[in-house]
Coordinates of C-alpha atoms in Angstrom, one line a residue:
M254 CA 0.0 0.0 0.0
N255 CA 1.4 3.4 -1.1
I256 CA 1.0 5.8 1.8
A257 CA 1.5 8.8 -0.5
R258 CA -1.4 7.9 -2.7
V259 CA -3.7 7.2 0.3
R260 CA -2.7 10.6 1.7
L261 CA -3.6 12.3 -1.6
L262 CA -6.9 10.6 -1.9
A263 CA -7.8 11.5 1.7
W264 CA -6.9 15.1 1.0
K265 CA -9.1 15.1 -2.1
E266 CA -12.1 13.8 0.0
V267 CA -11.4 16.5 2.6
R268 CA -11.4 19.2 0.0
Q269 CA -14.6 17.9 -1.6
L270 CA -16.2 17.9 1.8
R271 CA -15.1 21.4 2.5
R272 CA -16.8 22.5 -0.7
D273 CA -20.1 20.9 0.3
T274 CA -20.8 23.3 3.2
M275 CA -24.4 22.2 3.6
L276 CA -23.5 18.6 4.2
L277 CA -20.7 19.6 6.5
R278 CA -23.1 21.7 8.7
I279 CA -25.5 18.8 8.8
L280 CA -22.8 16.4 9.9
M281 CA -21.7 18.8 12.7
L282 CA -25.2 19.7 13.9
M283 CA -26.8 16.2 13.8
P284 CA -24.9 14.6 16.8
V285 CA -25.5 17.8 18.9
L286 CA -29.2 17.7 18.1
Q287 CA -29.4 14.0 18.8
L288 CA -27.7 14.5 22.2
V289 CA -29.9 17.4 23.2
L290 CA -33.1 15.7 22.1
L291 CA -32.4 12.3 23.6
G292 CA -31.1 13.9 26.8
Y293 CA -34.3 15.9 27.4
V294 CA -37.0 13.8 25.7
V295 CA -36.1 10.2 26.7
S296 CA -37.9 10.1 30.0
A297 CA -40.6 8.0 31.7
D298 CA -41.5 10.7 34.2
V299 CA -44.9 11.7 32.8
T300 CA -46.1 15.0 34.2
R301 CA -49.0 17.4 33.7
L302 CA -51.4 14.8 32.5
P303 CA -54.7 16.6 31.4
T304 CA -57.1 15.6 34.2
A305 CA -60.8 16.0 34.9
V306 CA -62.3 15.8 38.4
V307 CA -66.0 14.7 38.6
D308 CA -67.1 15.6 42.2
L309 CA -70.5 14.1 42.7
D310 CA -70.2 14.2 46.5
R311 CA -69.4 17.9 47.0
T312 CA -68.2 17.5 50.6
P313 CA -65.0 18.5 52.5
T314 CA -63.7 15.0 51.9
S315 CA -64.2 15.1 48.1
R316 CA -62.7 18.6 48.0
Q317 CA -59.7 17.2 49.9
V318 CA -59.2 14.4 47.4
A319 CA -59.6 16.8 44.4
G320 CA -57.1 19.2 46.0
A321 CA -54.6 16.4 46.3
F322 CA -54.7 15.8 42.6
T323 CA -54.7 19.5 41.8
A324 CA -51.6 20.0 44.0
S325 CA -49.7 17.2 42.3
D326 CA -47.2 18.0 39.5
Y327 CA -48.3 14.8 37.7
F328 CA -51.8 16.0 37.0
D329 CA -53.1 19.1 35.4
V330 CA -56.8 19.5 36.4
R331 CA -58.4 21.3 33.4
E332 CA -62.0 20.1 33.5
R333 CA -64.6 19.7 36.3
P334 CA -67.6 18.1 34.6
E335 CA -70.9 18.0 36.3
G336 CA -71.4 14.3 35.5
E337 CA -69.8 11.2 34.2
Q338 CA -71.7 11.4 30.9
T339 CA -69.5 14.3 29.8
L340 CA -66.3 12.4 30.2
Q341 CA -66.5 10.4 27.0
P342 CA -66.4 13.5 24.6
L343 CA -63.5 14.9 26.6
M344 CA -61.6 11.6 26.3
D345 CA -62.4 11.2 22.6
S346 CA -61.0 14.6 21.8
G347 CA -57.9 14.1 23.9
R348 CA -58.6 17.1 26.1
V349 CA -58.5 14.8 29.1
R350 CA -56.3 11.7 29.7
V351 CA -57.2 10.9 33.3
A352 CA -60.5 11.4 35.2
V353 CA -61.1 11.2 38.9
V354 CA -64.7 10.3 39.8
L355 CA -65.9 10.9 43.4
P356 CA -69.3 9.2 43.8
A357 CA -72.0 10.7 45.8
G358 CA -72.0 9.5 49.4
T359 CA -68.2 9.2 49.6
Q360 CA -67.9 11.1 52.9
A361 CA -70.9 9.3 54.4
R362 CA -69.4 5.9 53.7
L363 CA -66.2 6.8 55.4
E364 CA -68.0 8.2 58.4
R365 CA -69.8 4.9 58.7
G366 CA -66.5 3.0 58.5
E367 CA -67.2 1.6 55.1
T368 CA -65.0 1.4 52.0
A369 CA -65.6 4.4 49.8
P370 CA -65.0 3.6 46.1
L371 CA -63.1 6.2 44.0
G372 CA -63.1 5.9 40.2
L373 CA -60.0 6.5 38.1
V374 CA -60.7 6.5 34.4
V375 CA -57.6 6.5 32.1
D376 CA -57.1 7.0 28.4
G377 CA -55.3 3.8 27.2
S378 CA -54.6 5.0 23.7
D379 CA -51.2 6.0 24.9
S380 CA -50.2 2.9 27.0
Q381 CA -47.2 4.5 28.6
S382 CA -49.0 7.6 29.8
A383 CA -51.9 5.5 30.9
S384 CA -49.9 3.0 33.0
V385 CA -47.7 5.8 34.6
G386 CA -50.8 8.0 35.2
A387 CA -52.7 5.2 36.9
G388 CA -49.7 4.4 39.1
Y389 CA -49.4 8.1 40.2
A390 CA -53.1 8.3 40.9
S391 CA -53.0 5.2 43.0
Q392 CA -50.1 6.6 45.0
I393 CA -52.0 9.8 45.7
V394 CA -55.0 7.8 47.0
A395 CA -52.7 5.6 49.1
R396 CA -51.0 8.6 50.6
L397 CA -54.4 10.2 51.5
N398 CA -55.4 7.0 53.3
A399 CA -52.1 6.9 55.1
E400 CA -52.4 10.5 56.2
R401 CA -55.9 9.9 57.3
V402 CA -54.9 6.9 59.5
A403 CA -52.0 8.9 61.0
T404 CA -54.3 11.8 61.8
L405 CA -57.0 9.7 63.4
T406 CA -54.6 7.6 65.5
G407 CA -52.7 10.6 66.7
G408 CA -49.7 9.8 64.5
A409 CA -49.6 13.1 62.7
H410 CA -46.3 15.0 62.7
P411 CA -46.0 17.1 65.9
G412 CA -46.7 20.7 65.5
R413 CA -48.3 20.3 62.1
A414 CA -52.0 20.0 61.6
G415 CA -53.0 17.0 59.5
P416 CA -55.9 16.7 57.0
P417 CA -59.4 16.7 58.5
A418 CA -60.6 13.4 59.8
I419 CA -62.7 11.7 57.2
G420 CA -63.8 8.7 59.1
P421 CA -63.5 6.9 62.4
P422 CA -60.4 5.0 63.4
G423 CA -60.1 1.6 61.7
S424 CA -62.3 2.5 58.7
P425 CA -61.1 0.9 55.4
G426 CA -60.7 4.3 53.6
L427 CA -60.8 5.1 49.9
D428 CA -60.6 2.3 47.4
A429 CA -59.4 3.4 44.0
T430 CA -60.7 1.4 41.0
V431 CA -58.9 2.0 37.7
R432 CA -60.8 1.7 34.5
V433 CA -58.8 1.9 31.2
L434 CA -60.7 3.1 28.1
Y435 CA -59.9 2.2 24.5
N436 CA -57.0 -0.1 25.3
P437 CA -57.9 -2.1 28.4
T438 CA -54.9 -4.4 28.1
L439 CA -52.5 -1.5 27.8
Q440 CA -50.7 -3.2 25.0
T441 CA -48.1 -1.0 23.5
V442 CA -48.6 -2.3 20.0
N443 CA -52.1 -0.9 19.9
A444 CA -50.7 2.6 20.2
M445 CA -47.6 2.0 18.1
I446 CA -49.2 0.6 14.9
P447 CA -51.3 3.7 14.2
G448 CA -48.2 5.8 14.8
L449 CA -46.1 3.6 12.5
V450 CA -48.6 4.0 9.7
A451 CA -48.2 7.8 9.8
F452 CA -44.4 7.7 10.3
I453 CA -43.8 5.3 7.5
L454 CA -45.9 7.4 5.2
M455 CA -44.0 10.5 6.1
L456 CA -40.5 8.9 5.9
S457 CA -41.1 7.1 2.6
L458 CA -42.5 10.2 0.9
M459 CA -39.8 12.4 2.2
V460 CA -37.1 10.0 1.1
V461 CA -38.3 9.5 -2.5
M462 CA -39.4 13.1 -3.0
S463 CA -36.1 14.5 -1.7
Q464 CA -34.4 12.7 -4.6
A465 CA -37.0 13.9 -7.2
V466 CA -35.4 17.1 -8.5
V467 CA -31.8 16.8 -7.3
K468 CA -31.4 13.4 -9.0
E469 CA -32.3 14.9 -12.4
R470 CA -30.1 17.9 -11.7
E471 CA -27.1 15.6 -11.0
S472 CA -27.7 13.5 -14.1
G473 CA -28.3 16.5 -16.4
T474 CA -31.9 15.5 -17.4
L475 CA -33.5 18.5 -15.7
E476 CA -32.0 20.9 -18.3
Q477 CA -33.4 18.6 -21.0
M478 CA -36.8 18.9 -19.5
F479 CA -36.7 22.7 -19.9
V480 CA -36.5 22.5 -23.7
T481 CA -39.5 20.1 -24.0
P482 CA -43.2 21.3 -24.2
I483 CA -43.9 19.9 -20.8
R484 CA -45.4 22.5 -18.5
P485 CA -44.2 23.0 -14.9
T486 CA -47.6 21.8 -13.5
E487 CA -47.5 18.6 -15.6
Y488 CA -43.9 17.9 -14.6
L489 CA -44.9 18.4 -10.9
V490 CA -48.0 16.2 -11.1
G491 CA -46.1 13.5 -13.0
K492 CA -43.4 13.5 -10.3
V493 CA -45.8 13.3 -7.3
V494 CA -48.5 10.9 -8.4
P495 CA -46.4 7.7 -8.6
Y496 CA -44.8 8.2 -5.3
A497 CA -48.1 9.1 -3.7
V498 CA -49.6 5.8 -5.0
I499 CA -46.6 3.8 -3.7
A500 CA -46.9 5.5 -0.2
T501 CA -50.6 4.7 -0.2
V502 CA -49.9 1.0 -0.9
Q503 CA -47.3 1.0 1.8
C504 CA -49.8 2.4 4.3
A505 CA -52.4 -0.1 3.3
V506 CA -49.9 -3.0 3.8
V507 CA -48.8 -1.7 7.2
M508 CA -52.4 -1.2 8.3
G509 CA -53.4 -4.6 7.1
V510 CA -50.5 -6.3 8.9
G511 CA -51.3 -4.3 12.1
L512 CA -55.0 -5.3 12.0
L513 CA -54.7 -8.9 11.0
W514 CA -51.4 -10.0 12.5
F515 CA -51.1 -7.8 15.6
R516 CA -54.9 -7.7 16.2
V517 CA -54.9 -3.9 16.7
P518 CA -58.6 -2.9 17.1
F519 CA -60.2 -0.6 14.5
R520 CA -63.2 1.0 16.1
G521 CA -63.6 4.2 14.1
S522 CA -64.4 5.5 10.6
V523 CA -62.3 4.6 7.6
L524 CA -63.2 8.0 6.1
V525 CA -61.7 9.8 9.1
V526 CA -58.5 7.8 8.8
L527 CA -58.3 8.4 5.0
T528 CA -58.9 12.1 5.4
G529 CA -56.1 12.5 8.0
L530 CA -53.7 10.5 5.9
A531 CA -54.5 12.4 2.7
L532 CA -53.8 15.8 4.5
F533 CA -50.7 14.4 6.1
M534 CA -49.5 13.1 2.7
L535 CA -49.6 16.7 1.3
T536 CA -47.3 17.9 4.0
S537 CA -44.9 15.0 3.6
I538 CA -44.7 15.5 -0.2
G539 CA -44.1 19.2 0.4
M540 CA -41.3 18.7 2.8
G541 CA -39.6 16.2 0.5
L542 CA -39.8 18.6 -2.4
I543 CA -38.4 21.4 -0.4
V544 CA -35.4 19.3 0.6
S545 CA -34.9 18.2 -3.0
L546 CA -34.9 21.9 -4.2
L547 CA -32.5 23.0 -1.5
S548 CA -30.0 20.1 -1.9
R549 CA -27.3 20.1 -4.6
T550 CA -26.5 16.4 -4.3
R551 CA -28.4 13.2 -3.4
Q552 CA -26.1 12.7 -0.5
Q553 CA -27.1 16.1 0.9
A554 CA -30.8 15.3 0.4
Q555 CA -30.4 12.0 2.3
Q556 CA -28.7 13.6 5.2
A557 CA -31.2 16.4 5.3
V558 CA -34.1 13.9 5.5
L559 CA -32.4 12.2 8.5
F560 CA -31.7 15.5 10.1
I561 CA -35.4 16.4 9.8
A562 CA -36.9 13.0 10.6
L563 CA -35.1 12.5 13.9
P564 CA -36.7 15.5 15.8
I565 CA -40.0 14.8 14.2
M566 CA -40.0 11.2 15.5
L567 CA -38.8 12.2 19.0
L568 CA -41.0 15.3 19.6
S569 CA -44.3 14.2 18.0
G570 CA -45.3 11.7 20.8
F571 CA -44.7 8.7 18.4
I572 CA -42.3 7.0 20.9
F573 CA -42.1 9.2 24.0
P574 CA -45.3 10.8 25.5
I575 CA -45.4 14.6 25.1
D576 CA -46.5 14.7 28.8
S577 CA -43.0 13.5 29.8
M578 CA -41.1 16.3 27.9
P579 CA -39.8 19.5 29.6
E580 CA -42.1 22.4 29.5
P581 CA -39.9 24.5 27.1
I582 CA -40.0 21.7 24.5
V583 CA -43.8 21.1 24.6
P584 CA -44.7 24.2 22.5
V585 CA -42.4 22.9 19.8
T586 CA -44.4 19.7 19.5
Y587 CA -47.4 21.7 18.2
L588 CA -45.3 22.8 15.2
I589 CA -44.8 19.2 14.1
P590 CA -47.4 17.7 11.6
L591 CA -46.9 14.2 12.8
T592 CA -48.2 15.1 16.2
Y593 CA -51.6 15.8 14.8
A594 CA -51.5 12.8 12.4
L595 CA -51.0 10.6 15.5
E596 CA -53.9 12.2 17.3
V597 CA -56.2 11.5 14.3
L598 CA -55.1 7.9 13.7
R599 CA -55.1 6.8 17.4
G600 CA -58.3 8.7 18.0
A601 CA -60.1 7.1 15.0
M602 CA -58.8 3.6 15.3
L603 CA -58.8 3.2 19.1
K604 CA -61.4 5.7 20.4
D605 CA -64.0 5.6 17.5
A606 CA -63.6 9.4 17.4
G607 CA -65.3 11.2 14.6
F608 CA -64.8 14.4 12.7
D609 CA -66.3 16.5 15.5
A610 CA -63.9 15.1 18.2
L611 CA -60.9 15.3 15.8
A612 CA -61.7 18.7 14.3
V613 CA -58.6 20.4 15.8
P614 CA -55.9 18.0 14.6
L615 CA -57.6 17.7 11.2
L616 CA -57.7 21.5 10.9
A617 CA -54.0 21.6 11.8
L618 CA -53.2 19.0 9.2
A619 CA -55.1 21.0 6.6
I620 CA -53.2 24.2 7.5
F621 CA -49.8 22.3 7.3
G622 CA -50.8 20.7 4.0
V623 CA -51.8 24.0 2.4
V624 CA -48.8 25.9 3.7
V625 CA -46.0 23.3 3.2
F626 CA -47.3 21.8 -0.1
G627 CA -48.2 25.2 -1.4
A628 CA -44.7 26.5 -0.7
A629 CA -43.1 23.5 -2.3
V630 CA -45.3 23.8 -5.5
F631 CA -44.5 27.5 -5.7
A632 CA -40.8 26.9 -5.3
T633 CA -40.7 24.1 -7.8
R634 CA -42.6 26.0 -10.4
R635 CA -40.3 29.0 -9.9
R636 CA -37.2 26.7 -10.3
L637 CA -38.6 25.2 -13.5
T638 CA -39.5 28.5 -15.1
D639 CA -36.3 30.3 -14.2

């Protein structure tokens, strides 16, 4: 092996890399971005779960229990419905993930020395948030019972007033019963398959569309297109349609495998799912086209897609619950189209949510589709006509 030739070849590659400034920036920024995202996002400490408290007892005891959930950092009490019948719409729309139901007569049962049931209703469409949330809620109830026993038996901390006595000594106390909606077995696959359908659609479209224009620019066929009678709109439609069909077939295959092999339930409307996927497809095509227009080589386009896909995957709630992310990062998740696609697919497939319950995420997907796809079409037409 000739060391001199190896040194010259290595120097040639370094000079080529120096000329490719976009690729160099991506290579330098990607590990930093991965470290920051994985360091902050990878966490099982779910906090600020949207919670509803249904107080049907309206006594000092029920207010004490509700106050314990309100004071906890793990729950964010946003709704106080008048009855249990209003919980279902709140759960379907995703506005509430946990509900605490205090039946009428809770205080009276405790005063008689009986067990007082307390209902915990959990949204199981996100199995990780559901299991962690149910555990936190059970801990709060257990702590309330322990504090109550300590107070009634004189074991409260000296010099500190304990909570008001809610029953005679020796009474059983509160008994929390957890009821999981939509995914009673809390199987992770039931939440992952709908997410995989959306993520595979996005990734496959971005990968192929990112090569659409840059590939022809590299091979020199793009200039040949300019001298043909093909119009920019015809060129764009001809580029998009085949890849959109392929992505649709991929989604159908993944959905079929998920339903038939993994036995994921499908309780909702096919029309809702197709509407959400169609709107999300426009955004994915637009992002891929924009990457293709900004990239000068196919290698740049591939690295750019990976650079974009990683934060989208981590921050959308596809793998890690948004409720476990730090507060400064949570607003960023609302700028990611995949976040809303997951809400639509999980809501329609697991919750049987319709257009009314999923109006907000569908509207967000429509806005993303119009803005991103419209910008990509405008930029592509401008590039072809220049």
